[in-house]
């Protein structure tokens, strides 16, 4: 194939397709000139969900002309087959054997997803945790829908990663026993800057909170996101302990609001995002939200407040109560805010019954019901669809 464009131009075109796997595969088959750049992006993200795929990758990692492509690997997703994981598979989950077999090519990985692994079905091999240490550049770890035999395994996993700074637990990731695992102390690890917990059990969240407060993460944690069931007392104790280090806080409330959110010790807090959700048919009671905001004590360092309310009903059914939110946020209590964002979350599947509203019209309607904030010039309103998707890295 004759070159119609210089390689520098075609490389830039291929770079624009870095997130489109099908297009990259098509580019790789066009000609030998397009192949290296296409492979560079194709190898930046690898998902392994079968033993056969793992074996092929192990083989490719030893082929001389393929080895350079593994240096572009940034995201690795290990997904255990859920049906196989529920059965007693010979040798346990294949994920246990992946790090030892791939340890020569994972030094550039930045994000690691481990999904649907039942550690109760097999004990990790002796070389598993030493091999995990070869993820020397790994910054973000996502544990999605995993079952660990003990909290000790979780601790060993986190402490084995030298550069880990972001952790996400999602979709009922849990462990069966705790035992004396809290006594495990690694003086230098983990040093988390971001902790994201979504849809996990109270026990697991409490165990993790208690352990992290005895690690360097207590001084390094900057961002905390909680979208899970957890005792409010445990949450407030953890937030207070983080104190001066916390800069971004996101809490999603499901159900009642019992305690006052006291953030006076969080002197470095810049962003506060509060989500109010309920399982009842409707939106969260705006009167309760206004009362909660009134009783919340924020340090004047908080500059950006983001309130998200999940709605099953139309906005007009709550129009009479928005003045309460407006009155609180426009009061001297929140005079230090530079931005107040109101997000109205709509369930997408409700459109089977009702036509989707014009989001721009809903935004204008909300702005009219918040005159105090509009006058202050700090109001930002948006309407979004609420969908449940695959957990993303923090």
Coordinates of C-alpha atoms in Angstrom, one line a residue:
X1 CA 0.0 0.0 0.0
X2 CA 1.5 3.3 -1.0
X3 CA 1.7 6.0 1.6
X4 CA -0.8 8.8 0.9
X5 CA 0.0 10.6 4.2
X6 CA 3.2 10.7 6.3
X7 CA 3.3 8.3 9.3
X8 CA 3.2 11.3 11.7
X9 CA -0.3 12.2 10.4
X10 CA -1.7 8.7 10.4
X11 CA -0.3 8.2 13.9
X12 CA -2.3 11.2 15.1
X13 CA -5.4 9.9 13.4
X14 CA -5.0 6.6 15.1
X15 CA -4.4 8.3 18.4
X16 CA -7.9 9.9 18.2
X17 CA -9.3 6.3 18.1
X18 CA -7.6 5.2 21.3
X19 CA -10.9 4.4 23.0
X20 CA -12.5 2.7 20.0
X21 CA -11.3 -0.9 20.0
X22 CA -13.1 -2.0 16.9
X23 CA -11.7 0.9 14.9
X24 CA -8.2 0.2 16.2
X25 CA -8.5 -3.4 15.1
X26 CA -9.6 -2.3 11.7
X27 CA -6.6 0.1 11.5
X28 CA -4.2 -2.7 12.5
X29 CA -5.4 -4.7 9.4
X30 CA -5.0 -1.8 6.9
X31 CA -1.2 -2.1 6.4
X32 CA 2.1 -2.7 8.2
X33 CA 2.7 1.0 8.7
X34 CA -0.5 1.4 10.7
X35 CA 0.0 -1.8 12.7
X36 CA 2.5 -0.6 15.4
X37 CA 0.5 2.5 16.4
X38 CA -2.8 0.5 16.5
X39 CA -1.2 -2.2 18.6
X40 CA 0.2 0.4 20.9
X41 CA -3.3 1.5 21.9
X42 CA -4.8 -2.0 21.7
X43 CA -2.3 -3.2 24.3
X44 CA -3.0 -0.2 26.6
X45 CA -6.1 -2.0 27.9
X46 CA -6.4 -5.8 28.4
X47 CA -9.3 -7.7 29.8
X48 CA -8.8 -11.3 30.9
X49 CA -11.9 -13.4 31.8
X50 CA -10.8 -16.9 30.7
X51 CA -7.9 -19.1 31.4
X52 CA -7.3 -19.5 27.6
X53 CA -6.9 -15.7 27.2
X54 CA -4.4 -15.7 30.1
X55 CA -2.4 -18.5 28.5
X56 CA -2.3 -16.7 25.1
X57 CA -1.1 -13.5 26.8
X58 CA 1.6 -15.4 28.7
X59 CA 2.8 -16.8 25.3
X60 CA 2.8 -13.4 23.6
X61 CA 4.8 -11.9 26.5
X62 CA 7.6 -14.2 25.6
X63 CA 7.6 -13.5 21.8
X64 CA 10.5 -11.0 21.2
X65 CA 8.7 -8.8 18.7
X66 CA 5.6 -8.5 20.8
X67 CA 7.3 -7.6 24.1
X68 CA 7.6 -3.9 23.3
X69 CA 3.9 -3.6 23.0
X70 CA 3.3 -4.7 26.6
X71 CA 5.1 -1.5 27.7
X72 CA 2.0 0.5 26.7
X73 CA -0.2 -1.6 29.0
X74 CA -2.0 0.8 31.4
X75 CA -5.3 -0.8 32.4
X76 CA -5.7 -4.5 33.3
X77 CA -9.1 -6.0 34.1
X78 CA -9.2 -9.5 35.6
X79 CA -12.8 -10.9 35.6
X80 CA -13.5 -14.3 37.0
X81 CA -16.4 -16.1 35.4
X82 CA -19.2 -15.7 38.0
X83 CA -20.7 -19.2 37.3
X84 CA -17.3 -20.8 37.5
X85 CA -16.4 -18.9 40.6
X86 CA -19.5 -20.1 42.4
X87 CA -18.5 -23.7 41.7
X88 CA -15.5 -25.5 43.2
X89 CA -13.1 -25.0 40.3
X90 CA -9.8 -27.0 40.3
X91 CA -7.0 -24.8 41.5
X92 CA -9.3 -22.0 42.6
X93 CA -9.9 -18.7 40.7
X94 CA -7.6 -18.2 37.7
X95 CA -7.0 -14.7 39.0
X96 CA -4.7 -16.2 41.6
X97 CA -2.4 -17.4 38.9
X98 CA -2.5 -14.3 36.7
X99 CA 0.0 -12.0 38.6
X100 CA 2.7 -14.7 38.8
X101 CA 2.4 -15.5 35.1
X102 CA 2.3 -11.9 34.0
X103 CA 4.8 -10.4 36.4
X104 CA 7.3 -9.6 33.6
X105 CA 4.8 -7.3 31.8
X106 CA 2.8 -5.5 34.5
X107 CA 5.3 -3.0 35.7
X108 CA 3.6 -0.2 33.6
X109 CA 0.0 -1.0 34.7
X110 CA -1.7 2.1 36.3
X111 CA -5.2 0.7 36.9
X112 CA -6.1 -2.8 38.0
X113 CA -9.7 -4.2 38.1
X114 CA -10.4 -7.4 40.0
X115 CA -14.0 -8.5 39.5
X116 CA -16.2 -11.4 40.6
X117 CA -13.4 -13.4 42.4
X118 CA -14.4 -15.7 45.2
X119 CA -11.3 -16.2 47.3
X120 CA -13.2 -18.8 49.4
X121 CA -12.9 -21.2 46.5
X122 CA -9.1 -21.4 46.7
X123 CA -6.1 -20.1 48.6
X124 CA -3.8 -17.8 46.7
X125 CA -0.5 -19.5 45.7
X126 CA 2.6 -18.8 47.7
X127 CA 4.0 -16.6 44.9
X128 CA 0.8 -14.5 44.5
X129 CA 1.6 -11.6 46.9
X130 CA 5.3 -11.4 45.9
X131 CA 4.1 -11.2 42.2
X132 CA 1.6 -8.5 43.1
X133 CA 4.6 -6.3 44.0
X134 CA 5.7 -6.3 40.4
X135 CA 2.8 -3.9 39.7
X136 CA 5.3 -1.2 40.7
X137 CA 3.5 1.6 38.8
X138 CA 0.0 0.7 39.9
X139 CA -1.9 3.7 41.2
X140 CA -5.6 2.6 41.2
X141 CA -7.1 -0.7 42.4
X142 CA -10.8 -1.6 42.0
X143 CA -12.2 -4.6 43.9
X144 CA -15.6 -5.3 42.3
X145 CA -18.0 -8.0 43.6
X146 CA -15.3 -10.0 45.3
X147 CA -15.5 -12.3 48.3
X148 CA -12.3 -12.6 50.4
X149 CA -11.8 -15.4 52.9
X150 CA -10.5 -12.8 55.4
X151 CA -9.7 -9.2 55.9
X152 CA -6.1 -10.2 56.2
X153 CA -6.0 -11.1 52.4
X154 CA -7.3 -7.6 51.6
X155 CA -4.6 -6.0 53.8
X156 CA -1.8 -8.1 52.2
X157 CA -3.1 -7.2 48.8
X158 CA -3.1 -3.4 49.5
X159 CA 0.2 -3.5 51.3
X160 CA 1.9 -5.4 48.5
X161 CA 1.3 -2.6 46.0
X162 CA 4.1 -0.1 46.4
X163 CA 2.6 2.9 44.5
X164 CA -1.1 2.3 45.3
X165 CA -2.9 5.6 46.0
X166 CA -6.5 5.0 44.9
X167 CA -8.8 2.3 46.1
X168 CA -12.4 1.5 45.2
X169 CA -14.6 -1.2 46.7
X170 CA -17.8 -1.9 44.8
X171 CA -20.8 -4.1 44.5
X172 CA -20.8 -6.0 47.8
X173 CA -17.1 -6.7 48.0
X174 CA -16.8 -8.5 51.3
X175 CA -14.7 -10.8 53.5
X176 CA -15.9 -13.6 55.8
X177 CA -13.7 -13.2 58.8
X178 CA -11.7 -10.4 60.4
X179 CA -9.9 -12.3 63.2
X180 CA -6.7 -10.5 64.4
X181 CA -6.2 -8.9 61.0
X182 CA -6.4 -5.4 62.5
X183 CA -3.1 -6.1 64.1
X184 CA -1.3 -6.1 60.7
X185 CA 0.7 -3.0 60.4
X186 CA 2.8 -1.9 57.5
X187 CA 4.6 1.3 58.5
X188 CA 4.8 2.7 54.9
X189 CA 1.7 1.3 53.2
X190 CA -0.9 1.9 52.1
X191 CA -0.7 5.6 51.4
X192 CA -4.1 6.2 49.9
X193 CA -5.1 9.6 48.5
X194 CA -8.5 8.5 47.2
X195 CA -11.0 6.0 48.9
X196 CA -14.2 5.2 47.1
X197 CA -16.7 2.7 48.6
X198 CA -19.9 1.9 46.7
X199 CA -22.6 -0.6 47.6
X200 CA -20.7 -2.5 50.3
X201 CA -21.8 -3.9 53.7
X202 CA -21.5 -1.9 56.9
X203 CA -19.1 -4.5 58.5
X204 CA -16.6 -4.3 55.6
X205 CA -16.7 -0.5 55.6
X206 CA -16.2 -0.3 59.4
X207 CA -13.3 -2.8 59.3
X208 CA -11.6 -0.8 56.5
X209 CA -12.1 2.5 58.3
X210 CA -10.6 1.2 61.6
X211 CA -7.6 -0.3 59.9
X212 CA -6.8 2.7 57.7
X213 CA -6.7 5.0 60.7
X214 CA -3.6 3.1 61.9
X215 CA -1.8 3.4 58.5
X216 CA -0.2 6.3 56.7
X217 CA -3.5 6.8 54.8
X218 CA -4.7 8.8 57.8
X219 CA -2.4 11.6 56.8
X220 CA -2.5 11.2 53.0
X221 CA -6.2 10.6 52.2
X222 CA -7.4 13.6 50.2
X223 CA -10.7 12.4 48.7
X224 CA -13.4 10.2 50.3
X225 CA -16.5 9.0 48.4
X226 CA -19.1 7.0 50.3
X227 CA -22.1 5.6 48.4
X228 CA -22.9 2.7 50.7
X229 CA -24.7 1.6 53.9
X230 CA -22.6 2.5 56.9
X231 CA -23.3 3.6 60.5
X232 CA -23.4 7.4 60.6
X233 CA -21.4 7.3 63.8
X234 CA -18.6 5.3 62.1
X235 CA -18.6 7.7 59.2
X236 CA -18.3 10.8 61.3
X237 CA -15.6 9.3 63.4
X238 CA -13.6 8.5 60.3
X239 CA -14.1 11.9 58.7
X240 CA -13.1 13.7 62.0
X241 CA -10.0 11.5 62.3
X242 CA -8.9 12.5 58.7
X243 CA -9.4 16.1 59.7
X244 CA -6.8 18.4 58.1
X245 CA -5.9 16.1 55.2
X246 CA -9.4 15.8 53.6
X247 CA -10.0 18.0 50.6
X248 CA -12.9 16.4 48.8
X249 CA -15.8 14.6 50.5
X250 CA -18.7 12.9 48.8
X251 CA -21.5 11.2 50.8
X252 CA -24.6 9.6 49.4
X253 CA -27.4 9.3 52.0
X254 CA -30.0 6.5 51.6
X255 CA -32.9 6.8 54.0
X256 CA -33.0 9.0 57.1
X257 CA -30.7 11.7 58.3
X258 CA -30.0 11.2 62.0
X259 CA -26.8 13.0 62.9
X260 CA -25.4 16.4 62.2
X261 CA -22.6 16.5 59.7
X262 CA -19.8 18.3 61.6
X263 CA -16.9 19.3 59.3
X264 CA -15.3 22.0 61.3
X265 CA -12.1 19.9 61.8
X266 CA -11.8 19.5 58.0
X267 CA -9.9 22.8 57.5
X268 CA -8.6 21.9 54.1
X269 CA -12.0 20.7 52.7
X270 CA -12.7 22.4 49.4
X271 CA -15.5 20.3 47.8
X272 CA -18.5 18.8 49.5
X273 CA -20.9 16.7 47.4
X274 CA -24.0 15.4 49.1
X275 CA -26.4 12.9 47.4
X276 CA -29.9 12.3 48.8
X277 CA -31.6 9.1 47.7
X278 CA -34.6 7.1 48.8
X279 CA -36.2 3.8 47.9
X280 CA -39.7 5.3 48.1
X281 CA -41.5 6.4 45.0
X282 CA -40.5 10.1 44.8
X283 CA -37.6 12.3 45.5
X284 CA -35.9 12.9 48.8
X285 CA -38.0 15.1 51.1
X286 CA -36.6 18.6 50.4
X287 CA -37.7 19.8 53.8
X288 CA -35.4 17.2 55.4
X289 CA -32.6 18.2 53.0
X290 CA -32.9 21.8 54.0
X291 CA -33.0 20.9 57.7
X292 CA -29.8 18.8 57.2
X293 CA -28.0 21.6 55.4
X294 CA -29.0 24.0 58.2
X295 CA -27.5 21.7 60.9
X296 CA -24.4 20.9 58.9
X297 CA -21.3 22.8 60.1
X298 CA -18.7 23.5 57.4
X299 CA -15.4 25.2 57.7
X300 CA -15.1 28.3 55.6
X301 CA -12.6 26.5 53.4
X302 CA -15.5 24.7 51.6
X303 CA -15.8 26.6 48.3
X304 CA -17.8 24.1 46.2
X305 CA -21.1 22.5 47.4
X306 CA -22.7 19.9 45.1
X307 CA -26.2 18.6 46.0
X308 CA -27.6 15.7 44.1
X309 CA -31.2 14.6 44.6
X310 CA -32.5 11.4 42.9
X311 CA -35.9 11.8 41.5
X312 CA -38.6 9.3 40.5
X313 CA -41.2 12.1 40.2
X314 CA -41.5 15.1 38.1
X315 CA -39.8 18.3 39.3
X316 CA -43.1 20.2 39.5
X317 CA -44.3 17.9 42.3
X318 CA -41.6 19.4 44.6
X319 CA -41.7 23.0 43.4
X320 CA -43.2 24.4 46.6
X321 CA -40.2 23.3 48.7
X322 CA -37.2 24.5 46.7
X323 CA -37.4 27.9 48.5
X324 CA -36.1 26.1 51.6
X325 CA -33.0 25.0 49.9
X326 CA -32.5 28.4 48.4
X327 CA -32.9 30.2 51.7
X328 CA -30.4 28.0 53.5
X329 CA -27.7 28.1 50.8
X330 CA -28.1 31.9 50.3
X331 CA -27.8 32.5 54.0
X332 CA -24.6 33.8 55.8
X333 CA -23.9 30.2 56.9
X334 CA -22.8 29.4 53.3
X335 CA -21.6 32.9 52.4
X336 CA -18.1 31.5 51.7
X337 CA -19.3 29.3 48.8
X338 CA -18.0 30.1 45.3
X339 CA -20.1 27.5 43.6
X340 CA -23.4 25.8 44.6
X341 CA -24.4 23.0 42.2
X342 CA -27.9 21.4 42.2
X343 CA -28.2 18.2 40.3
X344 CA -31.6 16.6 39.7
X345 CA -31.1 12.9 38.9
X346 CA -33.8 11.2 36.8
X347 CA -34.1 7.4 36.5
X348 CA -33.7 6.6 32.8
X349 CA -36.0 3.6 32.8
X350 CA -39.0 5.8 34.0
X351 CA -39.2 7.0 30.4
X352 CA -41.1 3.9 29.5
X353 CA -44.1 5.5 31.2
X354 CA -43.4 9.2 30.7
X355 CA -41.8 11.0 27.9
X356 CA -38.3 12.3 28.8
X357 CA -38.5 15.9 29.9
X358 CA -36.6 18.7 28.1
X359 CA -33.6 18.9 30.4
X360 CA -33.0 22.6 29.4
X361 CA -36.6 23.4 30.5
X362 CA -36.1 21.6 33.8
X363 CA -32.9 23.5 34.5
X364 CA -34.6 26.9 33.8
X365 CA -37.4 25.9 36.1
X366 CA -35.0 25.0 38.9
X367 CA -33.1 28.3 38.5
X368 CA -36.4 30.3 38.8
X369 CA -37.1 28.5 42.1
X370 CA -33.7 29.3 43.5
X371 CA -33.6 33.2 43.2
X372 CA -31.3 33.7 46.2
X373 CA -28.6 31.6 44.8
X374 CA -29.1 33.0 41.3
X375 CA -28.7 36.5 42.7
X376 CA -25.4 35.5 44.4
X377 CA -24.1 34.4 41.1
X378 CA -22.9 31.0 42.4
X379 CA -25.6 28.7 41.2
X380 CA -25.1 25.9 38.7
X381 CA -28.0 23.6 37.8
X382 CA -28.0 20.4 35.8
X383 CA -30.3 17.5 35.1
X384 CA -28.9 14.1 34.5
X385 CA -30.0 10.5 33.9
X386 CA -29.4 8.0 36.6
X387 CA -28.1 4.7 35.4
X388 CA -26.3 1.8 37.1
X389 CA -23.2 0.9 35.3
X390 CA -19.8 -0.9 35.7
X391 CA -17.8 0.6 38.5
X392 CA -15.1 3.0 37.2
X393 CA -11.7 3.5 38.7
X394 CA -11.5 6.4 41.2

